[in-house]
Amino acid sequence: MLAVEQLERLEQRRLAIQQSQDRARSAQQRNRLGQFATAAPLALEMLQFARGLLGSQPVRFLDPAIGTGAFYAALLRLWPIARISAAIGFEIDAHYAQPCRRLWRATPLELRCEDFTAAAAPAQQQARVNLLICNPPYVRHHHLQRVDKARLQQRSMQASGVRLSGMAGLYAHFITTAHCWMREDAIAGWLIPSEFMDVNYGHALKHYLLNAVTLLRIHRFDPMQCQFRDALVSSAIVWLRNRKPAPTHQVEFSYGGSLSQPQSRGLATVHQLQPQARWTGYPAALPAARRVTRDVAATTLGALFRIKRGIATGANAFFIMTAAQAAERGIPRECLRPILPSARRLDSDQVPANEDGEPLIAHALWLLDCRLPEVEIRAHYPSLWRYLDEGRAAVGRGYLCARRTPWYAQERREPTAFLCTYMARRRERADADAGRFIFNRSQAIVANSYLMLYPREPLARYIGADPQHARCVWQALKSIGSAAMIAAGRVYGGGLYKLEPRELTAITAPSVAALLNAI
Ligand SMILES: C[S@@+](CC[C@H](N)C(=O)[O-])C[C@H]1O[C@@H](n2cnc3c(N)ncnc32)[C@H](O)[C@@H]1O
């Protein structure tokens, strides 16, 4: 990862370039190419949301209308450079492309000073991207030449099979032409004018969003809170995954506030959504049961989850080990189960897993978890027996171990997909670490630096075996926000922040409860 100060300096330079280049242009010139930059906090919020969807896989990033690189700057803040396998930016106007290229020259960005809608998409899946974030140029159709329109319509058709009407603005063509830049399962986030949700030319785009890809979420900003300093437009952010939707798929609509803290939200199945209908009415127009009702607003995490602290081993240094240590000590695989390292050592808030449920993370650890009596261990696993024997005096007489039978037995815990960090060491880290929700897709359990959240009915039924639903629950947990989490916990002398299970149960979670309206 680039050093924080380095990133900060680059961002200051980028903002200065943005300002000077914008000033050097007339409003008319900027209108012609839709040159209205995304505010840095919004760009960061979008990339944070994208990270939640994408997980910790290496990222191949594309911004087809990069300007000075508001989204690229946010990408660099959130992904270690080593996990950025490619970053491509298109910018048609050398006035922005040249300083942008100079600014980012020491980073992995491949900047192409070209018209994105005319560029050939990579033929190979591998060369395509898995993350596309864009604030495309908002150029109305009246400002597009007739020959350009015809060319754009043809490109859109070739790339996505969508026939956009002659009334469609340039931004709609960006979405459709970008289709064949995405790998299967790629995530795309588009910051666009919300008018497509209601106008006639939006039908074809909505048809695409409902059928060709999985529409994950549309967040519409309150039109009174314009997202641009210098352009009057009502904006929406459209999130999609490049995969055909499951028949039962539900789309989240949110409105007002911010992407992470909307004023209202609700779910609609893809079947309920018609391309010809007005979509700006959502989530308000959804049946009351699918909206966040007052009861939902008061629902606590305790009503939704059984919350337990992770296990207390009695001696982490003895019972928790790396695979290499386990091999060296001759501990058999059947006496080991995966356990996550502390949250500080997780690269991402998502823990992916292999087919056996083992976490695919950099600092994988194993818990010595064996309840066999010593005689059996001695007979069948002599090296494990020797290891236990060596620990007997120092570890076996410890407070917790001495009260267990046998002394090396561990508490019983099932894995769960939802984890929350229990404490943060320093005051200044409390914001980042306290009450951080982790999406655990592995079979690993955790030690007591985490809280484990086990869904109760009917939430467990809603999740079922659908990883997309589990992900929605995790996203909803994250939207509770660190301010509410910190307010619920306690700060001790020296800045130690803790959140006890009881305190977590009392936090209200309307965003999670709202998901239940879908069943
Ligand atoms: C709305 S701005 C967004 C800039 C930047 N990504 C941001 O969010 O701040 C759109 C950018 O796309 C560029 N642009 C317009 N038409 C383009 C095209 N056909 N191909 C590539 N870039 C284009 C404009 O010059 C402008 O810099």
Coordinates of C-alpha atoms in Angstrom, one line a residue, residues 244-250 269-271:
K244 CA -27.8 -13.2 -15.0
P245 CA -30.2 -12.8 -12.0
A246 CA -31.6 -15.7 -10.1
P247 CA -35.4 -15.8 -10.4
T248 CA -35.9 -15.0 -6.7
H249 CA -33.3 -12.2 -6.7
Q250 CA -34.2 -9.0 -4.8
T269 CA -38.0 -8.9 -6.6
V270 CA -36.9 -8.7 -10.2
H271 CA -40.3 -10.0 -11.1

